[in-house]
Coordinates of C-alpha atoms in Angstrom, one line a residue:
M1 CA 24.2 36.2 -12.2
T2 CA 22.5 35.3 -15.5
T3 CA 18.8 35.4 -16.1
T4 CA 18.9 34.3 -19.7
R5 CA 17.0 31.2 -21.0
Q6 CA 20.0 30.0 -23.0
A7 CA 21.7 28.3 -20.0
K8 CA 18.6 26.4 -19.0
H9 CA 18.1 22.6 -19.2
T10 CA 17.5 21.2 -22.7
Q11 CA 18.4 24.6 -24.4
A12 CA 21.8 23.7 -25.8
I13 CA 23.3 20.6 -27.4
P14 CA 26.7 19.7 -25.9
R15 CA 29.4 20.4 -28.5
N16 CA 30.6 16.8 -28.7
E17 CA 27.0 15.6 -29.3
L18 CA 26.4 18.4 -31.8
L19 CA 29.3 17.2 -33.9
D20 CA 27.8 13.7 -34.0
V21 CA 24.4 15.1 -35.0
L22 CA 26.0 17.1 -37.8
A23 CA 27.8 14.0 -39.0
V24 CA 24.6 12.0 -39.1
A25 CA 22.9 14.9 -41.1
R26 CA 25.8 14.8 -43.5
N27 CA 25.3 11.0 -43.9
E28 CA 28.8 10.3 -42.4
Q29 CA 27.7 8.5 -39.2
A30 CA 25.0 6.1 -38.1
A31 CA 22.1 7.3 -36.0
D32 CA 21.2 5.9 -32.6
L33 CA 17.5 5.5 -33.5
R34 CA 15.4 5.5 -36.6
I35 CA 11.6 5.5 -36.4
D36 CA 10.2 4.0 -39.6
N37 CA 6.6 3.9 -41.0
V38 CA 5.6 7.0 -39.2
K39 CA 3.6 10.2 -40.0
I40 CA 4.6 13.4 -38.3
M41 CA 1.9 16.0 -37.3
N42 CA 3.0 19.5 -38.4
L43 CA 2.0 21.8 -35.6
V44 CA 3.3 24.9 -37.3
S45 CA 1.5 24.9 -40.7
G46 CA -0.8 22.0 -40.4
G47 CA -1.0 18.7 -42.3
Y48 CA 1.3 15.7 -41.9
M49 CA 4.8 14.9 -43.0
D50 CA 6.4 11.6 -43.9
G51 CA 9.1 9.8 -41.8
P52 CA 11.3 8.3 -40.9
I53 CA 12.6 10.2 -37.9
V54 CA 16.3 9.9 -37.2
I55 CA 17.8 10.6 -33.8
K56 CA 21.3 10.9 -32.4
H57 CA 21.9 11.1 -28.7
D58 CA 18.8 13.0 -27.4
T59 CA 18.4 15.1 -30.6
I60 CA 16.3 14.8 -33.7
V61 CA 18.7 15.0 -36.7
G62 CA 16.0 15.2 -39.3
F63 CA 13.0 13.4 -40.9
G64 CA 11.7 12.5 -44.3
P65 CA 12.2 10.1 -47.2
E66 CA 15.9 11.2 -47.6
Y67 CA 16.6 9.3 -44.3
A68 CA 15.0 6.1 -45.5
N69 CA 17.4 3.2 -44.7
H70 CA 19.9 5.5 -42.9
P71 CA 22.1 3.3 -40.7
A72 CA 20.9 3.2 -37.1
T73 CA 21.8 1.2 -34.0
K74 CA 18.1 0.7 -33.4
V75 CA 15.1 0.8 -35.7
V76 CA 11.5 1.0 -34.5
D77 CA 8.5 0.3 -36.7
A78 CA 5.8 2.8 -35.8
Q79 CA 3.2 0.8 -37.7
G80 CA 1.8 3.8 -39.5
H81 CA 1.2 5.7 -36.2
T82 CA 1.4 9.5 -35.9
A83 CA 4.3 11.2 -34.1
V84 CA 3.5 14.3 -32.0
P85 CA 5.7 16.2 -29.6
G86 CA 5.8 15.2 -26.0
F87 CA 3.1 16.9 -23.9
I88 CA 4.0 19.8 -21.6
D89 CA 2.1 20.8 -18.5
A90 CA 2.4 24.6 -18.3
H91 CA 1.7 24.9 -14.6
M92 CA 1.4 22.3 -11.9
H93 CA 2.3 21.3 -8.4
I94 CA 3.8 17.8 -8.1
E95 CA 2.7 17.8 -4.4
S96 CA -0.9 17.7 -5.4
S97 CA -0.3 14.3 -6.9
I98 CA 0.8 13.2 -3.4
M99 CA 3.7 11.4 -5.1
A100 CA 7.4 12.1 -4.9
P101 CA 8.8 13.5 -8.2
Q102 CA 10.4 10.1 -9.1
V103 CA 7.1 8.3 -8.6
F104 CA 5.2 11.1 -10.4
E105 CA 7.5 10.6 -13.4
S106 CA 6.9 6.8 -13.4
L107 CA 3.1 7.4 -13.7
T108 CA 3.1 10.3 -16.2
L109 CA 5.9 9.7 -18.6
P110 CA 4.0 6.7 -20.1
L111 CA 1.1 9.1 -20.6
G112 CA 3.3 11.2 -22.9
L113 CA 4.0 13.9 -20.4
T114 CA 7.7 14.6 -21.2
T115 CA 7.9 18.1 -19.6
I116 CA 6.4 19.9 -16.6
V117 CA 6.7 23.4 -15.2
C118 CA 6.3 22.9 -11.5
D119 CA 5.8 25.3 -8.6
P120 CA 6.9 23.4 -5.4
H121 CA 5.4 26.0 -3.1
E122 CA 3.6 23.4 -1.0
V123 CA 6.9 21.8 0.2
I124 CA 8.6 25.2 0.4
N125 CA 5.8 26.6 2.6
V126 CA 6.5 23.7 5.1
I127 CA 10.3 23.3 5.1
G128 CA 11.6 26.2 3.0
T129 CA 14.8 25.8 0.9
T130 CA 15.4 22.3 2.2
G131 CA 12.4 21.3 0.1
L132 CA 13.4 23.3 -2.9
E133 CA 16.9 21.8 -3.0
W134 CA 15.4 18.3 -2.8
F135 CA 13.2 19.2 -5.8
L136 CA 16.2 20.4 -7.7
R137 CA 18.1 17.2 -6.9
S138 CA 15.1 15.3 -8.2
S139 CA 15.0 17.3 -11.4
A140 CA 18.6 16.5 -12.0
Q141 CA 17.8 12.8 -11.8
A142 CA 14.7 12.8 -14.0
Y143 CA 14.3 11.6 -17.5
Q144 CA 11.2 13.9 -17.6
N145 CA 12.0 17.6 -18.1
Q146 CA 11.0 18.8 -14.6
F147 CA 11.4 22.5 -14.6
I148 CA 10.9 24.5 -11.4
Q149 CA 9.5 28.0 -10.9
M150 CA 10.6 29.9 -7.9
S151 CA 7.6 30.1 -5.4
S152 CA 6.6 33.8 -5.3
C153 CA 4.3 33.8 -2.2
V154 CA 5.7 32.0 0.8
P155 CA 3.8 32.5 2.9
A156 CA 0.8 32.9 0.6
L157 CA -0.6 35.8 2.6
P158 CA 1.7 37.2 5.3
N159 CA 0.1 37.8 8.8
C160 CA -2.9 35.7 7.8
E161 CA -1.6 32.2 8.4
I162 CA 1.1 30.4 10.2
N163 CA 3.4 28.4 8.0
G164 CA 6.8 26.7 8.3
A165 CA 9.1 29.0 6.3
E166 CA 9.7 32.2 4.3
F167 CA 11.2 32.4 0.9
T168 CA 12.6 35.8 0.3
V169 CA 13.9 37.6 -2.8
D170 CA 17.4 37.3 -1.4
Q171 CA 17.1 33.6 -1.1
M172 CA 15.7 33.4 -4.7
K173 CA 19.0 34.9 -5.9
D174 CA 20.8 31.7 -4.8
Y175 CA 18.7 29.5 -7.2
I176 CA 18.0 31.7 -10.2
D177 CA 21.0 30.3 -12.2
S178 CA 19.9 26.7 -11.7
P179 CA 19.4 25.1 -15.1
Y180 CA 16.0 23.8 -13.9
V181 CA 14.6 27.2 -12.9
L182 CA 12.6 28.9 -15.6
G183 CA 11.3 31.9 -13.7
L184 CA 9.0 33.1 -11.0
A185 CA 5.9 31.0 -10.1
E186 CA 2.3 32.2 -9.8
M187 CA 2.2 35.7 -8.3
M188 CA -0.8 35.2 -6.1
N189 CA -0.4 38.5 -4.3
F190 CA -2.2 40.4 -7.0
P191 CA -3.2 43.2 -4.6
G192 CA 0.5 43.7 -3.8
V193 CA 1.4 43.9 -7.5
I194 CA -1.5 46.3 -8.3
N195 CA -0.7 48.6 -5.4
G196 CA 3.1 48.6 -6.1
D197 CA 4.3 46.7 -3.0
P198 CA 8.1 47.1 -3.2
L199 CA 8.9 43.6 -2.0
V200 CA 6.5 42.1 -4.6
L201 CA 7.9 44.2 -7.4
D202 CA 11.5 43.3 -6.4
K203 CA 10.6 39.6 -7.0
I204 CA 9.2 40.3 -10.4
A205 CA 12.2 42.5 -11.3
L206 CA 14.6 39.7 -10.3
F207 CA 13.1 37.4 -13.0
A208 CA 12.6 40.1 -15.7
G209 CA 14.7 38.0 -18.2
L210 CA 12.7 34.9 -17.5
A211 CA 9.0 33.8 -17.2
V212 CA 6.8 35.5 -14.6
D213 CA 3.6 33.5 -13.9
G214 CA 0.3 35.0 -12.9
H215 CA -2.6 34.1 -10.6
A216 CA -5.4 36.6 -10.9
P217 CA -8.9 35.1 -10.5
T218 CA -11.7 37.4 -11.6
V219 CA -9.3 40.4 -11.8
S220 CA -10.3 42.6 -14.7
G221 CA -10.4 46.2 -16.0
R222 CA -7.9 48.7 -14.8
P223 CA -6.6 46.5 -11.9
L224 CA -5.8 43.8 -14.5
D225 CA -4.0 46.4 -16.6
A226 CA -1.8 47.2 -13.6
Y227 CA -1.1 43.6 -12.9
I228 CA 0.0 42.9 -16.5
A229 CA 2.0 46.1 -16.8
A230 CA 4.1 44.9 -13.8
G231 CA 5.4 42.1 -16.0
I232 CA 3.0 39.1 -15.5
G233 CA 3.0 36.9 -18.6
N234 CA 0.3 34.2 -18.0
D235 CA -2.7 33.2 -15.9
H236 CA -4.2 29.8 -15.1
E237 CA -7.2 31.1 -13.0
C238 CA -9.7 31.9 -15.7
T239 CA -13.0 30.3 -15.1
T240 CA -15.2 32.0 -17.8
K241 CA -14.9 32.6 -21.5
E242 CA -15.2 36.4 -20.9
E243 CA -12.4 36.5 -18.4
A244 CA -10.1 34.5 -20.6
L245 CA -10.9 36.7 -23.7
E246 CA -10.1 39.9 -21.8
K247 CA -6.8 38.5 -20.7
L248 CA -5.9 37.3 -24.2
A249 CA -6.7 40.6 -25.7
K250 CA -4.4 42.3 -23.2
G251 CA -1.5 40.1 -24.1
V252 CA -1.7 37.4 -21.3
T253 CA -1.1 33.8 -22.3
V254 CA -4.0 31.8 -20.9
F255 CA -3.4 28.4 -19.4
M256 CA -6.6 26.4 -19.7
R257 CA -6.8 24.3 -16.5
E258 CA -8.3 20.9 -15.9
A259 CA -7.5 19.9 -12.3
S260 CA -9.1 17.4 -10.0
V261 CA -11.2 20.2 -8.4
A262 CA -10.9 23.3 -10.6
R263 CA -12.3 22.0 -13.9
N264 CA -12.3 24.9 -16.4
L265 CA -11.5 23.2 -19.7
D266 CA -15.2 23.0 -20.8
A267 CA -15.8 26.6 -20.0
L268 CA -12.7 27.9 -21.8
A269 CA -12.7 25.5 -24.9
P270 CA -14.7 27.9 -27.0
I271 CA -11.9 30.5 -27.0
L272 CA -9.5 28.2 -28.8
N273 CA -9.1 28.9 -32.5
E274 CA -6.4 29.3 -35.2
Y275 CA -5.5 32.8 -33.8
S276 CA -5.7 32.2 -30.1
S277 CA -3.7 28.9 -30.2
A278 CA -0.6 31.0 -30.2
A279 CA -1.4 32.2 -26.7
I280 CA -3.1 29.2 -25.1
C281 CA -1.5 26.4 -23.1
L282 CA -2.8 23.5 -21.1
C283 CA -2.2 22.8 -17.5
T284 CA -3.4 20.6 -14.7
D285 CA -2.4 22.7 -11.6
D286 CA -3.5 20.2 -9.0
I287 CA -4.3 16.7 -10.1
T288 CA -4.5 13.4 -8.1
P289 CA -3.2 9.9 -9.1
Y290 CA -6.9 8.8 -9.1
D291 CA -7.7 11.1 -12.0
M292 CA -4.4 10.3 -13.8
V293 CA -5.1 6.6 -13.7
H294 CA -8.8 6.8 -14.5
T295 CA -8.8 9.8 -17.0
G296 CA -5.3 10.7 -17.9
H297 CA -3.2 13.9 -17.8
I298 CA -2.6 16.4 -20.6
D299 CA -3.5 13.6 -23.0
A300 CA -7.0 13.6 -21.5
M301 CA -7.3 17.4 -22.1
V302 CA -6.3 17.0 -25.7
R303 CA -8.8 14.1 -26.1
R304 CA -11.6 16.2 -24.5
L305 CA -10.9 19.2 -26.7
I306 CA -11.2 17.1 -29.9
Q307 CA -14.0 14.8 -28.9
K308 CA -16.3 17.0 -26.9
H309 CA -15.6 20.4 -28.3
G310 CA -14.8 19.6 -31.9
V311 CA -11.4 21.3 -31.8
K312 CA -9.2 20.5 -34.8
P313 CA -6.5 17.9 -33.8
H314 CA -3.7 20.1 -34.9
L315 CA -4.9 22.9 -32.6
A316 CA -5.4 20.6 -29.6
Y317 CA -2.0 19.1 -30.0
R318 CA -0.4 22.5 -30.6
V319 CA -1.5 23.9 -27.3
S320 CA -0.4 20.7 -25.5
S321 CA 3.2 21.3 -26.4
Y322 CA 4.4 23.8 -29.0
T323 CA 2.7 26.9 -27.6
T324 CA 3.9 26.1 -24.1
A325 CA 7.5 25.6 -25.3
Q326 CA 7.3 28.9 -27.2
H327 CA 5.9 30.7 -24.1
Y328 CA 8.7 29.6 -21.9
G329 CA 11.4 30.1 -24.5
L330 CA 12.2 26.4 -24.6
K331 CA 13.5 26.4 -28.1
R332 CA 14.4 22.6 -28.3
L333 CA 11.0 21.4 -27.0
G334 CA 7.5 21.3 -28.4
L335 CA 8.2 20.3 -32.0
I336 CA 9.4 17.4 -34.1
A337 CA 12.1 19.1 -36.1
P338 CA 15.9 19.1 -36.6
G339 CA 17.8 20.1 -33.5
R340 CA 14.9 19.5 -31.2
K341 CA 15.0 17.2 -28.2
A342 CA 13.6 13.8 -29.2
D343 CA 10.6 13.9 -26.9
I344 CA 8.1 12.1 -29.1
V345 CA 4.7 10.5 -28.5
L346 CA 3.4 7.9 -31.0
V347 CA -0.4 7.7 -31.2
S348 CA -2.3 5.1 -33.2
D349 CA -5.5 7.2 -33.1
V350 CA -5.1 11.0 -33.2
E351 CA -8.6 11.9 -32.1
N352 CA -8.7 9.4 -29.3
V353 CA -5.1 10.1 -28.3
T354 CA -4.3 6.4 -28.1
I355 CA -0.6 6.3 -27.1
S356 CA 1.4 3.4 -28.5
K357 CA 4.9 4.5 -27.5
V358 CA 6.7 7.4 -25.8
F359 CA 10.3 8.5 -26.3
V360 CA 12.0 11.0 -24.0
G361 CA 15.4 12.2 -25.2
G362 CA 15.3 9.4 -27.8
K363 CA 14.9 6.7 -25.1
D364 CA 11.9 4.4 -25.2
V365 CA 10.1 5.0 -21.9
S366 CA 8.9 1.4 -21.7
E367 CA 12.5 0.3 -21.4
L368 CA 13.5 2.7 -18.6
N369 CA 12.0 0.5 -15.7
L370 CA 10.7 3.7 -14.1
V371 CA 8.4 1.9 -11.6
E372 CA 11.0 -0.6 -10.5
N373 CA 13.8 2.0 -10.2
A374 CA 11.7 4.8 -8.5
P375 CA 12.4 3.6 -4.9
A376 CA 16.2 3.6 -5.4
R377 CA 16.2 7.0 -7.2
L378 CA 14.0 8.5 -4.5
A379 CA 16.3 7.2 -1.8
A380 CA 19.3 8.6 -3.7
S381 CA 17.7 12.1 -3.8
N382 CA 17.7 12.2 0.1
P383 CA 14.1 13.1 0.6
P384 CA 13.3 15.3 3.6
T385 CA 11.3 12.9 5.8
F386 CA 12.1 14.5 9.1
K387 CA 9.3 15.4 11.5
S388 CA 7.4 18.4 10.3
V389 CA 4.0 17.9 12.0
I390 CA 4.7 19.3 15.5
R391 CA 1.3 19.2 17.2
E392 CA 0.2 17.6 20.4
P393 CA -2.7 15.1 20.2
L394 CA -6.0 17.0 20.2
R395 CA -9.0 16.6 22.5
E396 CA -12.7 17.3 22.1
E397 CA -12.5 20.3 24.5
D398 CA -10.0 22.0 22.0
F399 CA -13.1 22.5 19.8
A400 CA -15.4 23.9 22.4
Y401 CA -17.8 26.6 21.1
E402 CA -21.1 27.7 22.6
F403 CA -23.8 27.8 19.9
E404 CA -27.1 29.4 20.8
V405 CA -30.5 28.7 19.5
G406 CA -31.8 31.4 17.1
K407 CA -28.4 32.9 16.3
K408 CA -26.9 32.8 12.9
Y409 CA -23.4 31.5 12.1
R410 CA -21.2 31.7 9.0
A411 CA -20.5 28.5 7.1
V412 CA -18.0 27.9 4.3
E413 CA -20.0 26.7 1.3
V414 CA -18.2 24.2 -0.9
I415 CA -18.7 24.6 -4.6
H416 CA -18.5 21.3 -6.4
D417 CA -15.4 21.0 -8.7
E418 CA -14.2 24.5 -7.9
I419 CA -11.7 25.9 -5.4
I420 CA -13.6 29.1 -4.9
T421 CA -16.2 28.9 -2.0
G422 CA -19.3 30.6 -1.0
E423 CA -20.6 31.9 2.3
E424 CA -23.8 30.8 4.0
H425 CA -25.5 31.9 7.2
L426 CA -27.1 29.1 9.2
T427 CA -29.5 29.4 12.1
C428 CA -29.0 27.2 15.1
T429 CA -32.4 25.5 15.7
G430 CA -31.6 23.2 18.6
F431 CA -29.2 20.4 19.8
T432 CA -28.9 16.7 19.6
A433 CA -29.0 14.4 22.6
D434 CA -25.2 14.5 22.8
G435 CA -25.0 18.3 22.6
N436 CA -24.2 18.9 19.0
P437 CA -25.9 21.8 17.3
I438 CA -28.6 21.4 14.7
F439 CA -29.0 24.0 12.0
D440 CA -31.6 25.0 9.5
K441 CA -29.5 23.5 6.7
P442 CA -27.2 20.4 6.7
A443 CA -23.7 21.3 8.0
A444 CA -20.6 19.8 9.5
F445 CA -17.9 21.1 11.7
L446 CA -14.7 22.4 10.0
T447 CA -11.4 23.1 11.6
T448 CA -7.9 24.2 10.6
V449 CA -5.2 23.4 13.2
E450 CA -1.7 25.0 13.3
R451 CA 1.0 22.3 12.9
Y452 CA 4.3 24.1 13.4
G453 CA 4.8 23.7 17.1
H454 CA 3.1 26.8 18.4
Q455 CA 0.1 24.8 19.7
V456 CA -2.3 27.6 18.7
K457 CA -6.0 27.0 19.6
P458 CA -7.7 25.4 16.6
A459 CA -9.8 27.6 14.3
F460 CA -13.4 26.3 14.3
A461 CA -16.2 26.9 11.8
L462 CA -19.0 25.2 9.8
V463 CA -19.0 23.8 6.3
T464 CA -21.9 23.0 3.9
A465 CA -22.5 21.3 0.6
T466 CA -20.2 18.3 1.3
G467 CA -22.8 15.6 2.2
L468 CA -21.0 14.6 5.3
T469 CA -23.4 13.3 7.9
R470 CA -21.2 11.1 10.1
G471 CA -17.5 10.4 10.7
G472 CA -14.7 12.7 9.7
L473 CA -12.0 13.5 7.2
A474 CA -8.6 15.1 8.0
S475 CA -5.7 16.2 5.8
S476 CA -2.2 17.7 6.4
V477 CA -2.5 19.1 2.9
G478 CA -4.1 22.5 3.3
H479 CA -3.2 25.1 0.8
D480 CA -0.9 26.9 1.0
S481 CA 0.5 26.8 4.5
H482 CA -0.4 23.1 5.0
N483 CA -1.8 23.2 8.5
L484 CA -4.1 20.4 9.5
T485 CA -7.7 20.6 8.1
A486 CA -10.6 18.4 9.0
M487 CA -14.4 18.2 8.8
G488 CA -16.5 16.0 10.9
A489 CA -20.0 15.3 12.1
T490 CA -19.0 15.7 15.7
R491 CA -16.1 17.1 17.7
K492 CA -15.0 13.5 18.5
D493 CA -14.9 12.8 14.7
L494 CA -12.6 15.8 14.2
V495 CA -10.3 14.6 17.0
D496 CA -10.1 11.0 15.8
A497 CA -9.4 12.0 12.2
L498 CA -6.8 14.7 13.1
N499 CA -4.9 12.5 15.7
A500 CA -4.5 9.8 13.0
I501 CA -2.6 12.1 10.7
I502 CA -0.6 13.7 13.6
A503 CA 0.7 10.2 14.4
T504 CA 2.2 9.6 10.9
N505 CA 3.8 13.0 10.4
G506 CA 1.0 14.0 8.1
G507 CA -1.5 12.3 5.8
F508 CA -5.1 11.7 4.8
S509 CA -7.5 10.0 7.2
A510 CA -11.1 9.0 7.1
V511 CA -12.8 7.8 10.4
L512 CA -16.2 6.4 11.2
D513 CA -17.6 5.3 14.5
G514 CA -14.2 5.9 16.2
E515 CA -12.4 3.6 13.7
V516 CA -9.8 4.7 11.1
K517 CA -11.4 3.3 7.9
A518 CA -8.7 4.5 5.5
H519 CA -5.3 6.3 5.9
L520 CA -2.5 7.4 3.7
A521 CA 0.7 8.6 5.4
L522 CA 2.5 11.6 3.9
P523 CA 5.9 11.6 5.6
I524 CA 7.6 14.2 3.2
A525 CA 6.7 17.5 4.7
G526 CA 3.2 16.2 5.4
V527 CA 2.3 16.6 1.8
L528 CA 4.0 13.7 -0.1
S529 CA 4.1 9.9 0.1
T530 CA 7.2 7.8 -0.4
E531 CA 5.1 4.9 -1.8
S532 CA 4.6 3.8 -5.4
A533 CA 1.9 5.2 -7.7
A534 CA 0.0 2.0 -7.5
F535 CA -0.1 2.1 -3.7
V536 CA -1.1 5.8 -3.6
H537 CA -3.8 5.2 -6.1
Q538 CA -5.2 2.2 -4.3
T539 CA -5.2 4.0 -0.9
I540 CA -7.0 7.0 -2.4
E541 CA -9.6 4.6 -3.7
Q542 CA -10.0 3.4 -0.1
L543 CA -10.2 6.9 1.2
K544 CA -12.9 7.8 -1.4
A545 CA -14.9 4.8 -0.5
A546 CA -14.6 5.6 3.2
S547 CA -15.7 9.2 2.5
R548 CA -18.8 8.0 0.7
E549 CA -19.6 5.9 3.8
C550 CA -19.5 9.2 5.7
G551 CA -22.0 10.6 3.2
V552 CA -19.6 12.8 1.3
F553 CA -20.6 13.2 -2.4
L554 CA -17.7 15.3 -3.6
H555 CA -15.7 14.0 -6.6
D556 CA -12.4 14.4 -4.8
P557 CA -13.1 15.1 -1.1
F558 CA -9.5 15.4 0.1
M559 CA -8.5 17.7 -2.7
Q560 CA -11.6 19.8 -2.1
L561 CA -10.9 19.8 1.7
S562 CA -7.3 20.9 1.1
F563 CA -8.4 24.2 -0.5
L564 CA -10.8 25.3 2.3
P565 CA -8.0 27.1 4.2
L566 CA -6.5 29.0 1.1
P567 CA -6.9 32.7 1.8
V568 CA -6.1 33.9 -1.8
I569 CA -9.1 32.4 -3.5
P570 CA -12.6 33.8 -2.8
K571 CA -14.8 33.8 -0.9
L572 CA -14.8 32.5 2.7
K573 CA -11.9 30.4 3.9
L574 CA -10.8 29.0 7.3
T575 CA -7.1 29.6 8.1
C576 CA -5.5 28.5 11.3
N577 CA -6.2 32.0 12.7
G578 CA -9.9 32.0 11.9
L579 CA -12.5 32.7 9.2
F580 CA -11.1 34.9 6.4
D581 CA -13.3 36.8 4.0
V582 CA -11.1 37.0 0.9
T583 CA -13.3 39.6 -0.9
Q584 CA -12.9 42.0 2.1
F585 CA -9.4 40.8 2.9
K586 CA -10.2 40.5 6.6
F587 CA -11.0 38.1 9.4
V588 CA -14.7 37.7 10.3
P589 CA -16.3 36.0 13.3
L590 CA -18.2 32.7 13.2
E591 CA -21.3 34.3 14.6
V592 CA -23.1 36.7 12.2
E593 CA -23.4 40.0 14.1

């Protein structure tokens, strides 16, 4: 077993290709590609350098005036645009895009995203190593550098939820030598790390020669010291400047996150300067196709740093590529320099991040026919579309609960654009004509339903701050165990929305007046579509419109809904086993005693 970075994807140039690269550098052989009339952003010492850039196979041979007119099979006129390294997403979950890896690539490579570091723990939580092996097959197909981190917490919180699989340290040993595996994914069980849980420490020790990712929201002081001392190298959960500065000072690389729900870039942007840029990376964590299409990906984060926060372009671009490559030890990525992989983004406007052309491994992305070829490549990867939602159709009586006037009940309070939640106590003040409770504050029903064939009675609670006043929404994406989660104005709305996704082996559904207004099937483990990016985006638009008809005012209602069961993010969450107080690490009853 080897745990060195040297054997990983992109790290070495094959000997036969290296000999050709050397021959081009010696001016004894033609290049495959020469990019003329180009400026090169210097992410190491600042300023710009002159082209052209000369490429052989997937490798940059060199750049500068000495390569002017060097023979090349293909010559591209960059029209005076600026070349920057391909963007790198330091931490993300492809499953949150709702798209298969092949489809994700077709949407994001044209946005300059040439490398991702992905934790596939959504699929692994549902179908175990079957899902992991599919992801690795997909990585081997990809033009995009799709690296995989080994999911550290499957299940996310043992004995708290019911999920579909375990992923043990012994199983991890079978995959650590894969060229696409960079290390251990986000260690969400920070109490286990801090308290020296031997099973947790065994996982960290296994990946000691590779990257070990962190997940420590609000952890500070001596507990943070213990967490870092165990071998954690980064964290993407900072939500305040103060939290990020403490972690930076203690040697943690901070991943600034801008997800579809957890939007932390604005809060953290002030920490970015010439010094800290050596230990800051950009990540999206969980982002939907809607936001990719309407806003962008890492390119959007760079744009926002420059335009809203006045960050110098060189610093913004540095943390979008070079720092991340350095952090993960990816020595051939993140820089336009001799011997580096030719992942290059041409921008006509540096501050607006206006992308004119993208190269991945020296190939022009616009010529790869990614959209047209995605279905065949997906089929060739043998996606796991077998039945994984094993739940009998639900009935209204499954959600029976006797509310009483004058009594107080706990509600999960949604916090807009955050995955943390609050806790509210609502008083029942009466009942509607059809028997639904009325509270002293607007609320809807919330449920999480076990989906793995045990037919456990649904967990039932209340949710506030969503705006929902009629109809219902349901999702088979429910972090991290991916049971079925729904909110509805009535019990019937819950049933209608949930049964719609049970019928399609998972999905998103919005119902109103007994009618399914919008629906997206997710046949891969109940978390991924097999459709094109355009279809997924269009259907999400329909789901958002239907959600607004139900009164929901959340920016991304299904993404926000999917985090309401997650028992490792404060404060009050609803797992399939009941309400869980994350701060106390215990289950609590619906009724306030």
